[in-house]
mmCIF file of C-alpha atoms in Angstrom:
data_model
loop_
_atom_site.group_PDB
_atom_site.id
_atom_site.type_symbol
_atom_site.label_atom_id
_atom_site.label_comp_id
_atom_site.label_asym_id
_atom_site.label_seq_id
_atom_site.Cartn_x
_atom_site.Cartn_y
_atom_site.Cartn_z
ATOM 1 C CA UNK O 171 107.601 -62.863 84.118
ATOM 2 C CA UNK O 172 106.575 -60.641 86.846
ATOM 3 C CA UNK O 173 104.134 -62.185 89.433
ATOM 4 C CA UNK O 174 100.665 -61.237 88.924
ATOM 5 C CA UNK O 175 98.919 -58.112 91.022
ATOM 6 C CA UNK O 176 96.504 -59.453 93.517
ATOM 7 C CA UNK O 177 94.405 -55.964 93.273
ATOM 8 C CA UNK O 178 94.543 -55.922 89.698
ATOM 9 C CA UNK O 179 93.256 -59.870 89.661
ATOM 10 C CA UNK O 180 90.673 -59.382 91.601
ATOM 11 C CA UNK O 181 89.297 -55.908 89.857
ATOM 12 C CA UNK O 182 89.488 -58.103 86.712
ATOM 13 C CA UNK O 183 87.547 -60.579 88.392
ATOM 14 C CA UNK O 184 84.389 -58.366 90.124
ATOM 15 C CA UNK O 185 84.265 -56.636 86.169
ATOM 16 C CA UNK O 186 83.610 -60.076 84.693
ATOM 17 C CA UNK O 187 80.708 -60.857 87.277
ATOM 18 C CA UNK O 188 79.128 -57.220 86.585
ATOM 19 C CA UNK O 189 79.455 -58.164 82.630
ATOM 20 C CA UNK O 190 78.358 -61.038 83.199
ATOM 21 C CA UNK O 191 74.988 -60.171 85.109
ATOM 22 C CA UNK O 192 74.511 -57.709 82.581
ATOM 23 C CA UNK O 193 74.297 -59.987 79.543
ATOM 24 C CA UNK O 194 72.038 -62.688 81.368
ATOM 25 C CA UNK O 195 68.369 -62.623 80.020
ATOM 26 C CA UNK O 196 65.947 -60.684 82.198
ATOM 27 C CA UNK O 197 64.508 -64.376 83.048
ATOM 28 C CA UNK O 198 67.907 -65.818 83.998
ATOM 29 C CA UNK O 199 68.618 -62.817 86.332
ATOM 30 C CA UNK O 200 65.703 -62.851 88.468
ATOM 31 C CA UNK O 201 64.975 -66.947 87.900
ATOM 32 C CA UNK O 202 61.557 -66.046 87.200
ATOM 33 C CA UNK O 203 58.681 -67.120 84.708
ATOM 34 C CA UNK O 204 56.840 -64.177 84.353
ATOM 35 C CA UNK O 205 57.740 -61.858 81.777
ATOM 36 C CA UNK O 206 56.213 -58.361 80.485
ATOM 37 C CA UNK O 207 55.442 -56.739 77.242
ATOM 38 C CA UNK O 208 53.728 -53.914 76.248
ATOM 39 C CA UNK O 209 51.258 -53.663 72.769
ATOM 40 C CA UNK O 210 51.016 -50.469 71.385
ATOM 41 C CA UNK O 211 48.997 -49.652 68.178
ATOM 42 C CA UNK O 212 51.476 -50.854 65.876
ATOM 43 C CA UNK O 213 51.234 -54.060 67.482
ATOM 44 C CA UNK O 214 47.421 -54.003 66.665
ATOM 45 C CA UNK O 215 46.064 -52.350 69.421
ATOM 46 C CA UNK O 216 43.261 -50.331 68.301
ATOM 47 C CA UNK O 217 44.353 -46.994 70.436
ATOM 48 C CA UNK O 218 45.927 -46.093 73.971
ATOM 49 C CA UNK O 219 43.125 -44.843 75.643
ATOM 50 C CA UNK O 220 41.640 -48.438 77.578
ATOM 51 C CA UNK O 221 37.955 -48.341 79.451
ATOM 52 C CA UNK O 222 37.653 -52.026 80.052
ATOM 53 C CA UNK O 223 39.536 -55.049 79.896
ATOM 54 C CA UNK O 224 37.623 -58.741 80.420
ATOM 55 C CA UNK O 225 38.632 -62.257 80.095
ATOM 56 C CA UNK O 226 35.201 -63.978 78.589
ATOM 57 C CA UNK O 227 35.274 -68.205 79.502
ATOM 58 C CA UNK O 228 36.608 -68.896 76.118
ATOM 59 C CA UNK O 229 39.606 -67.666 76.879
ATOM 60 C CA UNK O 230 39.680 -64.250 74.605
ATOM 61 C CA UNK O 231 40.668 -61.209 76.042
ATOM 62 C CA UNK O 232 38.316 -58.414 75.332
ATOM 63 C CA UNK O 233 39.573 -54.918 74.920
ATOM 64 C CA UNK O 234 37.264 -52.014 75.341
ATOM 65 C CA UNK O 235 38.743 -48.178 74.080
ATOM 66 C CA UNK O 236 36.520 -45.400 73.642
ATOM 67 C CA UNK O 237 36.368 -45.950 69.884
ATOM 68 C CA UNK O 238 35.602 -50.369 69.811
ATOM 69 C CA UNK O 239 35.768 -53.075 71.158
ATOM 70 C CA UNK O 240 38.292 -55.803 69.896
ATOM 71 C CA UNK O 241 39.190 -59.507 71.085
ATOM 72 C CA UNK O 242 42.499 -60.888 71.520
ATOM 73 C CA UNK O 243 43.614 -63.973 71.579
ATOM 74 C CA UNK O 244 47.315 -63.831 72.487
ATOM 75 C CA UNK O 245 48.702 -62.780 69.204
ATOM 76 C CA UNK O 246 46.604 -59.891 67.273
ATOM 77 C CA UNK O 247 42.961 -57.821 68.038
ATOM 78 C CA UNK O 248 40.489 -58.484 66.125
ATOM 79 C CA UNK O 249 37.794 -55.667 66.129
ATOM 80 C CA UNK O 250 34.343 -56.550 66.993
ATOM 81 C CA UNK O 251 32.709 -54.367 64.125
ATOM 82 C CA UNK O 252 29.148 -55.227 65.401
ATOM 83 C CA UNK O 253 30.154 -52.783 68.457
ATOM 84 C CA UNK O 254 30.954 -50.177 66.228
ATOM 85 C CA UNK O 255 28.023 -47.617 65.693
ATOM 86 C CA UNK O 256 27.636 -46.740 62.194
ATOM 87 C CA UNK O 257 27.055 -43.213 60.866
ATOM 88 C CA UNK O 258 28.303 -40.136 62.275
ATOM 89 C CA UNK O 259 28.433 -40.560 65.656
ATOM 90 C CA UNK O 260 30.773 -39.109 68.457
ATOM 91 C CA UNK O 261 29.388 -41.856 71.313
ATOM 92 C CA UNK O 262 32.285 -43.700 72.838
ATOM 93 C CA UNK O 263 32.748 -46.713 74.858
ATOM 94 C CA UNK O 264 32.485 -45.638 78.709
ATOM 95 C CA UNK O 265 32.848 -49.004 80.482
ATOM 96 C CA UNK O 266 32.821 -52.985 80.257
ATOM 97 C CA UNK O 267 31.401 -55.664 82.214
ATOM 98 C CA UNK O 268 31.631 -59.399 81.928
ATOM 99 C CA UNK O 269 28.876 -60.914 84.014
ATOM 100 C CA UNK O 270 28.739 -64.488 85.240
ATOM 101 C CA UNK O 271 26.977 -66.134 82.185
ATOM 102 C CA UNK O 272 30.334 -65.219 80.232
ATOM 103 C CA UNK O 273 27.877 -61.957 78.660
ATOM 104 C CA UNK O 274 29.647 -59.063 77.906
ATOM 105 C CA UNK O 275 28.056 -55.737 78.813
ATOM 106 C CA UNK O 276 29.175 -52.314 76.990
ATOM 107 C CA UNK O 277 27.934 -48.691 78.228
ATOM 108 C CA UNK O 278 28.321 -46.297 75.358
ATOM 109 C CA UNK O 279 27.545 -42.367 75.654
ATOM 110 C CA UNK O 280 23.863 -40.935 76.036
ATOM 111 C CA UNK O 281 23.006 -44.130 77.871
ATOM 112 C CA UNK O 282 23.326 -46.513 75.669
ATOM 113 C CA UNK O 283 23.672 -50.357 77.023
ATOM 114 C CA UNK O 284 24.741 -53.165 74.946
ATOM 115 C CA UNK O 285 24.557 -56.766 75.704
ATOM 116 C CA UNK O 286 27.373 -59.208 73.499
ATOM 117 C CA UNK O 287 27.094 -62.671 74.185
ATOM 118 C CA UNK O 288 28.446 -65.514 71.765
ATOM 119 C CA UNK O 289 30.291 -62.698 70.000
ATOM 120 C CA UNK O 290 26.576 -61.345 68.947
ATOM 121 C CA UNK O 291 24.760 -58.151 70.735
ATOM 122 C CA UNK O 292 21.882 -59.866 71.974
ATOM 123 C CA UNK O 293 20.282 -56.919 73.389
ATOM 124 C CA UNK O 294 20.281 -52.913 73.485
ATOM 125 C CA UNK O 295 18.830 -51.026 76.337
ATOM 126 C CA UNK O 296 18.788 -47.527 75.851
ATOM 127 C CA UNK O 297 18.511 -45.657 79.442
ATOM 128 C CA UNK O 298 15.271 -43.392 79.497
ATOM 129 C CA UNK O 299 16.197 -41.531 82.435
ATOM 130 C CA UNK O 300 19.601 -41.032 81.633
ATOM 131 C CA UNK O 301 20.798 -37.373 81.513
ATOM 132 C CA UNK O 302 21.802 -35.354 78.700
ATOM 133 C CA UNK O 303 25.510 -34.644 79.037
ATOM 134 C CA UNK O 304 26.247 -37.319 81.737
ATOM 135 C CA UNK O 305 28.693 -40.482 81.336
ATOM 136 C CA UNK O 306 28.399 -43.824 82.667
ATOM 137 C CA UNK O 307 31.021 -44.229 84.942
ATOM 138 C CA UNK O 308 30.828 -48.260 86.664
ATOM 139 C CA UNK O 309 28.731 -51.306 86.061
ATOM 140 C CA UNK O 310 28.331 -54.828 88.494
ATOM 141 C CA UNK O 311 26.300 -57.003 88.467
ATOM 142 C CA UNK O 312 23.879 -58.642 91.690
ATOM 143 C CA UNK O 313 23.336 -61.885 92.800
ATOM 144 C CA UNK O 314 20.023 -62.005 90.952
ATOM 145 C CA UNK O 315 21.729 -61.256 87.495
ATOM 146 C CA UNK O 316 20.940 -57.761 87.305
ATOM 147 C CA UNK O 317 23.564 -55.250 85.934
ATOM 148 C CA UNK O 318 23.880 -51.792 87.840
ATOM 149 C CA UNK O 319 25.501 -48.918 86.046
ATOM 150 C CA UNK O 320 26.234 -45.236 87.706
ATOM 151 C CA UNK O 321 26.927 -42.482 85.875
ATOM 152 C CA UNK O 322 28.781 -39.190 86.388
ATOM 153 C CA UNK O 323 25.320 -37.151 87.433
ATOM 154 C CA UNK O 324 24.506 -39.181 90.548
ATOM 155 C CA UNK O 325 22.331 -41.266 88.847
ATOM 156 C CA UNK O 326 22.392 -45.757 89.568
ATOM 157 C CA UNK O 327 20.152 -47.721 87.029
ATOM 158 C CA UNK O 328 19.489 -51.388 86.804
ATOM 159 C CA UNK O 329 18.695 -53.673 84.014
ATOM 160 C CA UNK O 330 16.996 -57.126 84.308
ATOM 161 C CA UNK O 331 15.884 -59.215 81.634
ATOM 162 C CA UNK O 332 16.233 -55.913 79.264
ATOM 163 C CA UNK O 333 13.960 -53.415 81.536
ATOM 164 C CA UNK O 334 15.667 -50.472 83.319
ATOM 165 C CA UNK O 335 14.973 -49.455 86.314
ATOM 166 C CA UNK O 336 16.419 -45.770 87.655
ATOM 167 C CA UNK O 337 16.756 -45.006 91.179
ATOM 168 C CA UNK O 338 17.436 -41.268 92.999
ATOM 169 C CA UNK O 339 16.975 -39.653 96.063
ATOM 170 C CA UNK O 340 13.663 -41.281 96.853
ATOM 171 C CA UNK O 341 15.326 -44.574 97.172
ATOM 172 C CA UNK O 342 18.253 -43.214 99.264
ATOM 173 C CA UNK O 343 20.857 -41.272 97.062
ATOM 174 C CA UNK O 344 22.496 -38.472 97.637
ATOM 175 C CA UNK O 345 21.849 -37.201 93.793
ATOM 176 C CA UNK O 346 25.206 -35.515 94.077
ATOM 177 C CA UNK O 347 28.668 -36.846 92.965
ATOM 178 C CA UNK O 348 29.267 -40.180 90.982
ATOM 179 C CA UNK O 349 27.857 -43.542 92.970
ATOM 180 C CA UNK O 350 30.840 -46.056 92.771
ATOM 181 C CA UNK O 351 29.384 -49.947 92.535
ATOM 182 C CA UNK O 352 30.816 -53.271 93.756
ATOM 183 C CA UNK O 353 29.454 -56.708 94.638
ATOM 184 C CA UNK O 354 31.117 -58.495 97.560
ATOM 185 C CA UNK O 355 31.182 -62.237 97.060
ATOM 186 C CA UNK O 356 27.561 -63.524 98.225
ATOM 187 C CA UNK O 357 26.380 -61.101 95.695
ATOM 188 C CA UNK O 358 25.647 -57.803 98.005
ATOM 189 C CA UNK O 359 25.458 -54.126 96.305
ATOM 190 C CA UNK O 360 27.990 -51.454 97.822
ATOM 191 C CA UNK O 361 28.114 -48.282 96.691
ATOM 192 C CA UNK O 362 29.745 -45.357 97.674
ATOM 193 C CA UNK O 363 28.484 -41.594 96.769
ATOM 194 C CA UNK O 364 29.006 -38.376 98.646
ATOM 195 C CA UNK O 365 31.638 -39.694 101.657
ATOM 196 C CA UNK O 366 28.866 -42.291 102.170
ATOM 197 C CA UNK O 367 29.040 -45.878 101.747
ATOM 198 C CA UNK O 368 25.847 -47.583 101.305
ATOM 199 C CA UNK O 369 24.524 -51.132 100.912
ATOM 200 C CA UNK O 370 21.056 -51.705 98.762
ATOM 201 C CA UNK O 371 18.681 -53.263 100.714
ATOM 202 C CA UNK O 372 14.720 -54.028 100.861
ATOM 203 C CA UNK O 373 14.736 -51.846 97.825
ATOM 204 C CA UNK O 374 16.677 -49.051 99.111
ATOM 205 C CA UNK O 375 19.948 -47.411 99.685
ATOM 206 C CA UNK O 376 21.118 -47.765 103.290
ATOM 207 C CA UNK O 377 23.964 -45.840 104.982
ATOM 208 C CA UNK O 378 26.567 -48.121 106.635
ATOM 209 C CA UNK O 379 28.911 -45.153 107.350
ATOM 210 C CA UNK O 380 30.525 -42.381 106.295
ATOM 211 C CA UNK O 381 34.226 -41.508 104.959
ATOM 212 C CA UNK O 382 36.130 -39.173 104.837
ATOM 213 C CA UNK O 383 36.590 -39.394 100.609
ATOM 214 C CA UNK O 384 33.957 -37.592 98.954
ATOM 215 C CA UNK O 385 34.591 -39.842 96.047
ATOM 216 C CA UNK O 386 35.775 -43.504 97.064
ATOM 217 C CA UNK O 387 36.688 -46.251 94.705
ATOM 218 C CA UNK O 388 35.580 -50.043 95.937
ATOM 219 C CA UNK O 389 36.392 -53.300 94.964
ATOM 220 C CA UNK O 390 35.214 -56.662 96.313
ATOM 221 C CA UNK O 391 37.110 -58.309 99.260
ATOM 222 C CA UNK O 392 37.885 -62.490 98.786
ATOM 223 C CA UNK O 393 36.019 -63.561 101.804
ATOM 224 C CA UNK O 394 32.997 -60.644 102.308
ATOM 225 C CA UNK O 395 32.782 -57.224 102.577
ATOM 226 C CA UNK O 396 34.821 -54.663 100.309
ATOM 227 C CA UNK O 397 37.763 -52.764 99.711
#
């Protein structure tokens, strides 16, 4: 018997290692817990095309396309038909909000605001100001419990206790471009419209600065302030 290559051992050796990181479970390989999967609308998934996604305190996830609104709980969507206007209707599902009493709140086309809490609509507040054409484009909530929705006109409104309130240039808006909304964590309204970012205050719209972005996204910060 002839003795044994070296070279040839040790290629033999660095192909079982490759093979053998190969066949180890995604898991194993990166000795991790966290894992991914994707649902597509085979899985249940009532389309591809996702405005909102909220976690309400029961746990259930709450899906929001442009055609329902659906809850899952881990496993399957269930569709919540109460969301679903009846007739023949084109309105879709712009955006979702869960506030802090667990409600869930639903902006539809043409200005249409729906409240869902208990996994019943509590309350529909139809937007009298809002503007033929336009499309809601981000809701928040303040510290007092009021929900602010922008849409795609320049336009902010704010509901409390079911009564809208619309605000425009008089009150400090630019009334050009979309206002983008968040709340920073004591409960303080930022919005930012036209390269401006503004805070609401007294009743107003105040300048803090401008940017360079015409159109800037913000998110709330974890200590204060925003994104």
């Amino acid at each position: 018997m002839s003795k044994p290559d070296f070279c040839q051992i040790l290629r033999w050796c660095l192909l079982s290692l490759i093979l053998g990181v190969l066949i180890l479970p995604a898991g194993a390989a990166t000795n991790s817990k966290w894992f991914a999967r994707a649902w597509q609308p085979e899985d249940g998934l009532p389309e591809h095309t996702m405005v909102g996604l909220a976690q309400s305190p029961d746990g259930y996830l709450w899906v929001a396309t442009h055609g329902s609104l659906s809850r899952f709980d881990g496993v399957r969507f269930q569709e919540f038909t109460p969301a679903k206007p009846t007739g023949p209707t084109t309105d879709q599902i712009r955006a979702l909000l869960l506030d802090r009493r667990g409600r869930l709140w639903m902006a539809r086309d043409a200005g249409t605001i729906v409240c869902v809490e208990a996994g019943v609509i509590t309350n529909v507040v139809r937007l009298k100001d809002f503007l033929p054409g336009a499309l809601i484009r981000a809701m928040t909530e303040d510290a007092q419990g009021g929900v602010w929705i922008s849409d795609s006109a320049g336009k902010v409104f704010r509901i409390v206790e079911g009564k809208e309130q619309a605000f425009g240039e008089a009150e400090g808006l630019t009334g050009k471009g979309i206002c983008w909304l968040a709340t920073d964590v004591r409960g303080r309204l930022w919005f930012s419209q036209s390269g401006r970012l503004k805070i609401y205050e007294d009743s107003r719209f105040v300048t803090l600065f401008n940017l360079r972005q015409q159109a800037s996204r913000i998110a709330q910060a974890r200590q204060n302030g925003i994104w």
